[in-house]
Amino acid sequence: HWRPATAAQKAALDSEADILLFGGSAGSLKTETMLMDAVQEYQNPNLRAIVFRSSFVEMTDIIDKTRRLYTPLGGVFVGSPKWTWTFPSGATVRFAYMKTDDDVWKYLGPRYSFIGFDESTLHTEKQIRNILGRLSATDPNLRLRMRLTSNPGNVGAAWHQSLFLRGHCPVHNQRDAAQPGQIYSDRFWPSDGEAIPFSIAFIPGKLSDHNLLDANYAKRLHMMSGGAAAAMEQGCWCTLEGAYFPFVHAGLVRPLADAGVEWLHNHFLSIDYGYGKSSSSVGLYVRGPAETDRKSVVEGKSVDLGGR
């Protein structure tokens, strides 16, 4: 009989938030938690759950995990093209992959009482935001919820951090980041600032929460390059590989007003519109014939990169 192996797993399964991100270090049992959350109501014949991943290869990997978890519950699996587990009650859990924003339109027909995204930072805000419209059920006994799991990093890291973590790293800025498990009702979509009429929560998962993996697992994570090591080993969101500029971290950022940039300075400015808004820019400002300062600006803040 399966039961949660960590306090974080149990907190995620018990969370009353409408939309929950269970994210953190690698090896924190995030995928398993989502898979078991999807079948909490497997004895209800009206349960219709769907879990997304970003590619076909990743979906086949997650199916391997469900064989261990769902078979004891009496589930029967049907592969391509349905990719669905069906339980004796008639409840179903479907698995699907969503690579691009256009893929959303393939899934806007049926209603689902549970929607999950495994490794959700591989997905854009648009994908998750649009599929949220299919979170619905005619059975009032079903609890409607969306669940996301991910490590820090990848293309969706910036909007995840803004929405779920209140813009801060939960490892190195616990005071200002979202508090673990706390439910917030004041959040908005990062791309356009539209208020979200659903409750939001974040629960961090840590490798140190359990001892189910081999002793050298953490050492191998530590050997990863760049910001990936801190992201995977600690669940750190300070340096987000694949989002904006990988060399930027909180210690480099200072207010643009402190840079002393004026309209009369010769300058070159490049803007990256990012994922739905003007997200970042890089500027080179020349103050005089003998002084050249390289500046980077990220969301209205200046980063001094040094150099002459």
GROMACS .gro file of C-alpha atoms in nm:
model
  308
    1HIS     CA    1   0.000   0.000   0.000
    2TRP     CA    2   0.150   0.333  -0.111
    3ARG     CA    3   0.188   0.616   0.138
    4PRO     CA    4   0.377   0.949   0.130
    5ALA     CA    5   0.747   0.909   0.207
    6THR     CA    6   0.806   1.273   0.307
    7ALA     CA    7   0.626   1.554   0.484
    8ALA     CA    8   0.646   1.761   0.163
    9GLN     CA    9   0.469   1.486  -0.032
   10LYS     CA   10   0.190   1.470   0.224
   11ALA     CA   11   0.157   1.849   0.227
   12ALA     CA   12   0.123   1.854  -0.152
   13LEU     CA   13  -0.141   1.580  -0.150
   14ASP     CA   14  -0.339   1.754   0.126
   15SER     CA   15  -0.310   2.108  -0.012
   16GLU     CA   16  -0.640   2.287  -0.063
   17ALA     CA   17  -0.492   2.528  -0.319
   18ASP     CA   18  -0.660   2.538  -0.658
   19ILE     CA   19  -0.322   2.562  -0.832
   20LEU     CA   20  -0.011   2.419  -0.665
   21LEU     CA   21   0.354   2.410  -0.766
   22PHE     CA   22   0.551   2.129  -0.603
   23GLY     CA   23   0.904   2.219  -0.703
   24GLY     CA   24   1.259   2.202  -0.585
   25SER     CA   25   1.566   1.986  -0.607
   26ALA     CA   26   1.602   1.678  -0.821
   27GLY     CA   27   1.511   1.353  -0.651
   28SER     CA   28   1.243   1.510  -0.431
   29LEU     CA   29   0.972   1.266  -0.551
   30LYS     CA   30   0.779   1.534  -0.741
   31THR     CA   31   0.655   1.316  -1.027
   32GLU     CA   32   0.543   1.037  -0.797
   33THR     CA   33   0.355   1.289  -0.586
   34MET     CA   34   0.166   1.424  -0.887
   35LEU     CA   35   0.079   1.077  -1.013
   36MET     CA   36  -0.069   0.977  -0.678
   37ASP     CA   37  -0.249   1.309  -0.644
   38ALA     CA   38  -0.420   1.245  -0.978
   39VAL     CA   39  -0.574   0.921  -0.847
   40GLN     CA   40  -0.679   1.027  -0.499
   41GLU     CA   41  -1.040   0.993  -0.620
   42TYR     CA   42  -0.989   0.684  -0.837
   43GLN     CA   43  -1.295   0.519  -0.682
   44ASN     CA   44  -1.519   0.791  -0.822
   45PRO     CA   45  -1.642   0.687  -1.169
   46ASN     CA   46  -1.654   1.052  -1.280
   47LEU     CA   47  -1.286   1.123  -1.223
   48ARG     CA   48  -1.124   1.248  -1.542
   49ALA     CA   49  -0.760   1.345  -1.494
   50ILE     CA   50  -0.495   1.443  -1.746
   51VAL     CA   51  -0.120   1.479  -1.698
   52PHE     CA   52   0.100   1.660  -1.951
   53ARG     CA   53   0.466   1.639  -2.040
   54SER     CA   54   0.650   1.830  -2.310
   55SER     CA   55   0.745   1.544  -2.540
   56PHE     CA   56   0.656   1.190  -2.639
   57VAL     CA   57   0.983   1.051  -2.498
   58GLU     CA   58   0.916   1.205  -2.157
   59MET     CA   59   0.561   1.072  -2.158
   60THR     CA   60   0.680   0.713  -2.207
   61ASP     CA   61   0.912   0.761  -1.909
   62ILE     CA   62   0.626   0.870  -1.684
   63ILE     CA   63   0.415   0.572  -1.797
   64ASP     CA   64   0.683   0.341  -1.657
   65LYS     CA   65   0.631   0.498  -1.314
   66THR     CA   66   0.254   0.455  -1.331
   67ARG     CA   67   0.284   0.079  -1.383
   68ARG     CA   68   0.427   0.049  -1.033
   69LEU     CA   69   0.181   0.293  -0.878
   70TYR     CA   70  -0.147   0.225  -1.060
   71THR     CA   71  -0.146  -0.151  -1.110
   72PRO     CA   72  -0.207  -0.220  -0.737
   73LEU     CA   73  -0.515   0.004  -0.760
   74GLY     CA   74  -0.665  -0.220  -1.027
   75GLY     CA   75  -0.578   0.013  -1.312
   76VAL     CA   76  -0.560  -0.114  -1.670
   77PHE     CA   77  -0.343   0.072  -1.919
   78VAL     CA   78  -0.417   0.129  -2.287
   79GLY     CA   79  -0.126   0.269  -2.488
   80SER     CA   80  -0.115   0.465  -2.814
   81PRO     CA   81  -0.317   0.652  -2.917
   82LYS     CA   82  -0.519   0.680  -2.593
   83TRP     CA   83  -0.238   0.661  -2.331
   84THR     CA   84  -0.499   0.613  -2.058
   85TRP     CA   85  -0.528   0.426  -1.729
   86THR     CA   86  -0.881   0.306  -1.647
   87PHE     CA   87  -0.979   0.191  -1.298
   88PRO     CA   88  -1.255  -0.052  -1.192
   89SER     CA   89  -1.485   0.236  -1.097
   90GLY     CA   90  -1.462   0.384  -1.447
   91ALA     CA   91  -1.227   0.666  -1.342
   92THR     CA   92  -0.956   0.751  -1.596
   93VAL     CA   93  -0.617   0.920  -1.600
   94ARG     CA   94  -0.495   1.031  -1.942
   95PHE     CA   95  -0.138   1.116  -2.038
   96ALA     CA   96  -0.058   1.363  -2.313
   97TYR     CA   97   0.226   1.573  -2.442
   98MET     CA   98   0.224   1.944  -2.520
   99LYS     CA   99   0.526   2.088  -2.699
  100THR     CA  100   0.405   2.415  -2.849
  101ASP     CA  101   0.138   2.673  -2.774
  102ASP     CA  102  -0.066   2.543  -3.068
  103ASP     CA  103  -0.085   2.198  -2.905
  104VAL     CA  104  -0.327   2.341  -2.648
  105TRP     CA  105  -0.607   2.331  -2.903
  106LYS     CA  106  -0.592   1.950  -2.916
  107TYR     CA  107  -0.718   1.927  -2.558
  108LEU     CA  108  -0.987   2.195  -2.532
  109GLY     CA  109  -1.279   1.953  -2.577
  110PRO     CA  110  -1.316   1.730  -2.268
  111ARG     CA  111  -1.345   1.850  -1.909
  112TYR     CA  112  -1.096   1.737  -1.646
  113SER     CA  113  -1.124   1.758  -1.268
  114PHE     CA  114  -0.746   1.715  -1.231
  115ILE     CA  115  -0.488   1.874  -1.463
  116GLY     CA  116  -0.120   1.813  -1.408
  117PHE     CA  117   0.202   1.931  -1.573
  118ASP     CA  118   0.515   1.734  -1.493
  119GLU     CA  119   0.832   1.945  -1.538
  120SER     CA  120   0.608   2.245  -1.587
  121THR     CA  121   0.890   2.496  -1.646
  122LEU     CA  122   0.927   2.334  -1.988
  123HIS     CA  123   0.590   2.492  -2.068
  124THR     CA  124   0.492   2.850  -2.140
  125GLU     CA  125   0.247   3.050  -1.936
  126LYS     CA  126   0.011   3.048  -2.236
  127GLN     CA  127  -0.005   2.668  -2.246
  128ILE     CA  128  -0.091   2.625  -1.880
  129ARG     CA  129  -0.316   2.928  -1.866
  130ASN     CA  130  -0.529   2.816  -2.160
  131ILE     CA  131  -0.569   2.454  -2.054
  132LEU     CA  132  -0.689   2.578  -1.716
  133GLY     CA  133  -1.018   2.656  -1.890
  134ARG     CA  134  -1.087   2.280  -1.909
  135LEU     CA  135  -1.072   2.235  -1.532
  136SER     CA  136  -1.433   2.142  -1.472
  137ALA     CA  137  -1.663   1.860  -1.359
  138THR     CA  138  -2.035   1.798  -1.321
  139ASP     CA  139  -1.979   1.591  -1.006
  140PRO     CA  140  -1.962   1.820  -0.698
  141ASN     CA  141  -1.782   1.545  -0.505
  142LEU     CA  142  -1.471   1.589  -0.722
  143ARG     CA  143  -1.218   1.848  -0.606
  144LEU     CA  144  -1.103   2.060  -0.899
  145ARG     CA  145  -0.730   2.131  -0.897
  146MET     CA  146  -0.424   2.192  -1.113
  147ARG     CA  147  -0.086   2.056  -1.005
  148LEU     CA  148   0.256   2.151  -1.144
  149THR     CA  149   0.590   1.993  -1.062
  150SER     CA  150   0.934   2.111  -1.167
  151ASN     CA  151   1.296   2.184  -1.088
  152PRO     CA  152   1.413   2.546  -1.131
  153GLY     CA  153   1.522   2.650  -1.480
  154ASN     CA  154   1.413   2.621  -1.845
  155VAL     CA  155   1.194   2.849  -2.055
  156GLY     CA  156   0.912   2.879  -1.802
  157ALA     CA  157   1.127   2.948  -1.497
  158ALA     CA  158   1.075   3.325  -1.494
  159TRP     CA  159   0.695   3.317  -1.493
  160HIS     CA  160   0.692   3.032  -1.239
  161GLN     CA  161   0.909   3.235  -1.003
  162SER     CA  162   0.692   3.543  -1.044
  163LEU     CA  163   0.360   3.363  -0.998
  164PHE     CA  164   0.432   3.094  -0.740
  165LEU     CA  165   0.739   3.220  -0.551
  166ARG     CA  166   0.641   3.590  -0.541
  167GLY     CA  167   0.951   3.670  -0.746
  168HIS     CA  168   1.211   3.539  -0.502
  169CYS     CA  169   1.426   3.233  -0.440
  170PRO     CA  170   1.289   3.020  -0.154
  171VAL     CA  171   1.638   2.891  -0.073
  172HIS     CA  172   1.829   3.222  -0.042
  173ASN     CA  173   1.546   3.467   0.028
  174GLN     CA  174   1.298   3.279   0.242
  175ARG     CA  175   1.160   3.597   0.397
  176ASP     CA  176   1.027   3.747   0.073
  177ALA     CA  177   0.951   3.427  -0.121
  178ALA     CA  178   0.620   3.244  -0.095
  179GLN     CA  179   0.597   3.056   0.233
  180PRO     CA  180   0.579   2.676   0.194
  181GLY     CA  181   0.222   2.557   0.170
  182GLN     CA  182   0.067   2.898   0.235
  183ILE     CA  183  -0.232   2.973   0.014
  184TYR     CA  184  -0.235   3.308  -0.168
  185SER     CA  185  -0.536   3.468  -0.333
  186ASP     CA  186  -0.369   3.786  -0.462
  187ARG     CA  187  -0.169   3.649  -0.755
  188PHE     CA  188  -0.183   3.755  -1.119
  189TRP     CA  189  -0.056   3.629  -1.453
  190PRO     CA  190   0.296   3.766  -1.513
  191SER     CA  191   0.244   3.835  -1.884
  192ASP     CA  192  -0.041   4.085  -1.856
  193GLY     CA  193  -0.111   4.138  -1.487
  194GLU     CA  194  -0.460   3.987  -1.500
  195ALA     CA  195  -0.581   3.875  -1.158
  196ILE     CA  196  -0.616   3.500  -1.102
  197PRO     CA  197  -0.948   3.406  -0.936
  198PHE     CA  198  -0.799   3.088  -0.790
  199SER     CA  199  -0.587   3.014  -0.486
  200ILE     CA  200  -0.214   2.957  -0.544
  201ALA     CA  201   0.045   2.773  -0.334
  202PHE     CA  202   0.405   2.653  -0.352
  203ILE     CA  203   0.555   2.357  -0.168
  204PRO     CA  204   0.930   2.299  -0.195
  205GLY     CA  205   1.062   1.945  -0.226
  206LYS     CA  206   1.416   1.866  -0.116
  207LEU     CA  207   1.646   1.573  -0.181
  208SER     CA  208   1.729   1.576   0.189
  209ASP     CA  209   1.364   1.499   0.274
  210HIS     CA  210   1.434   1.126   0.234
  211ASN     CA  211   1.709   0.864   0.194
  212LEU     CA  212   1.550   0.658  -0.083
  213LEU     CA  213   1.825   0.728  -0.339
  214ASP     CA  214   2.189   0.618  -0.339
  215ALA     CA  215   2.441   0.807  -0.130
  216ASN     CA  216   2.623   0.957  -0.430
  217TYR     CA  217   2.313   1.104  -0.596
  218ALA     CA  218   2.371   1.450  -0.446
  219LYS     CA  219   2.739   1.442  -0.544
  220ARG     CA  220   2.649   1.381  -0.906
  221LEU     CA  221   2.406   1.672  -0.901
  222HIS     CA  222   2.680   1.892  -0.756
  223MET     CA  223   2.896   1.818  -1.061
  224MET     CA  224   2.646   1.976  -1.302
  225SER     CA  225   2.763   2.290  -1.480
  226GLY     CA  226   2.665   2.651  -1.417
  227GLY     CA  227   2.349   2.730  -1.226
  228ALA     CA  228   2.213   2.380  -1.290
  229ALA     CA  229   2.406   2.243  -0.992
  230ALA     CA  230   2.243   2.475  -0.737
  231ALA     CA  231   1.904   2.436  -0.904
  232MET     CA  232   1.906   2.058  -0.903
  233GLU     CA  233   2.088   1.999  -0.574
  234GLN     CA  234   1.930   2.273  -0.362
  235GLY     CA  235   1.618   2.379  -0.551
  236CYS     CA  236   1.772   2.727  -0.593
  237TRP     CA  237   1.593   2.974  -0.823
  238CYS     CA  238   1.862   3.248  -0.810
  239THR     CA  239   2.033   3.157  -1.137
  240LEU     CA  240   1.787   3.036  -1.398
  241GLU     CA  241   1.958   2.860  -1.685
  242GLY     CA  242   1.762   2.913  -2.005
  243ALA     CA  243   1.581   3.223  -1.882
  244TYR     CA  244   1.716   3.562  -1.989
  245PHE     CA  245   2.094   3.565  -1.935
  246PRO     CA  246   2.247   3.268  -1.749
  247PHE     CA  247   2.518   3.487  -1.590
  248VAL     CA  248   2.265   3.712  -1.416
  249HIS     CA  249   2.194   3.650  -1.048
  250ALA     CA  250   2.050   3.854  -0.763
  251GLY     CA  251   2.390   3.976  -0.645
  252LEU     CA  252   2.449   4.162  -0.972
  253VAL     CA  253   2.120   4.348  -0.986
  254ARG     CA  254   2.085   4.710  -0.873
  255PRO     CA  255   1.831   4.985  -0.952
  256LEU     CA  256   1.865   5.148  -1.293
  257ALA     CA  257   1.855   5.493  -1.130
  258ASP     CA  258   2.186   5.419  -0.957
  259ALA     CA  259   2.363   5.369  -1.289
  260GLY     CA  260   2.367   5.739  -1.370
  261VAL     CA  261   2.261   5.687  -1.730
  262GLU     CA  262   2.149   6.008  -1.905
  263TRP     CA  263   1.990   6.077  -2.242
  264LEU     CA  264   2.306   6.247  -2.370
  265HIS     CA  265   2.518   5.933  -2.338
  266ASN     CA  266   2.593   5.747  -2.656
  267HIS     CA  267   2.431   5.409  -2.618
  268PHE     CA  268   2.322   5.089  -2.782
  269LEU     CA  269   2.010   4.913  -2.655
  270SER     CA  270   1.882   4.565  -2.741
  271ILE     CA  271   1.545   4.437  -2.617
  272ASP     CA  272   1.427   4.078  -2.581
  273TYR     CA  273   1.048   4.060  -2.557
  274GLY     CA  274   1.067   3.729  -2.374
  275TYR     CA  275   0.748   3.536  -2.302
  276GLY     CA  276   0.456   3.773  -2.349
  277LYS     CA  277   0.598   4.106  -2.230
  278SER     CA  278   0.909   4.322  -2.264
  279SER     CA  279   1.110   4.110  -2.026
  280SER     CA  280   1.476   4.205  -2.057
  281SER     CA  281   1.727   4.424  -2.233
  282VAL     CA  282   2.101   4.483  -2.266
  283GLY     CA  283   2.257   4.827  -2.307
  284LEU     CA  284   2.608   4.954  -2.382
  285TYR     CA  285   2.652   5.314  -2.262
  286VAL     CA  286   2.952   5.536  -2.348
  287ARG     CA  287   3.005   5.822  -2.102
  288GLY     CA  288   3.320   5.967  -2.252
  289PRO     CA  289   3.616   5.898  -2.480
  290ALA     CA  290   3.808   5.723  -2.204
  291GLU     CA  291   3.526   5.558  -2.010
  292THR     CA  292   3.314   5.271  -2.136
  293ASP     CA  293   3.083   5.092  -1.892
  294ARG     CA  294   2.896   4.783  -1.994
  295LYS     CA  295   2.550   4.765  -1.842
  296SER     CA  296   2.283   4.499  -1.852
  297VAL     CA  297   1.923   4.583  -1.771
  298VAL     CA  298   1.680   4.312  -1.657
  299GLU     CA  299   1.315   4.409  -1.600
  300GLY     CA  300   1.401   4.772  -1.531
  301LYS     CA  301   1.709   4.698  -1.320
  302SER     CA  302   2.070   4.756  -1.416
  303VAL     CA  303   2.352   4.505  -1.387
  304ASP     CA  304   2.711   4.631  -1.390
  305LEU     CA  305   2.918   4.380  -1.584
  306GLY     CA  306   3.243   4.576  -1.553
  307GLY     CA  307   3.494   4.611  -1.831
  308ARG     CA  308   3.646   4.899  -2.025
   0.00000   0.00000   0.00000
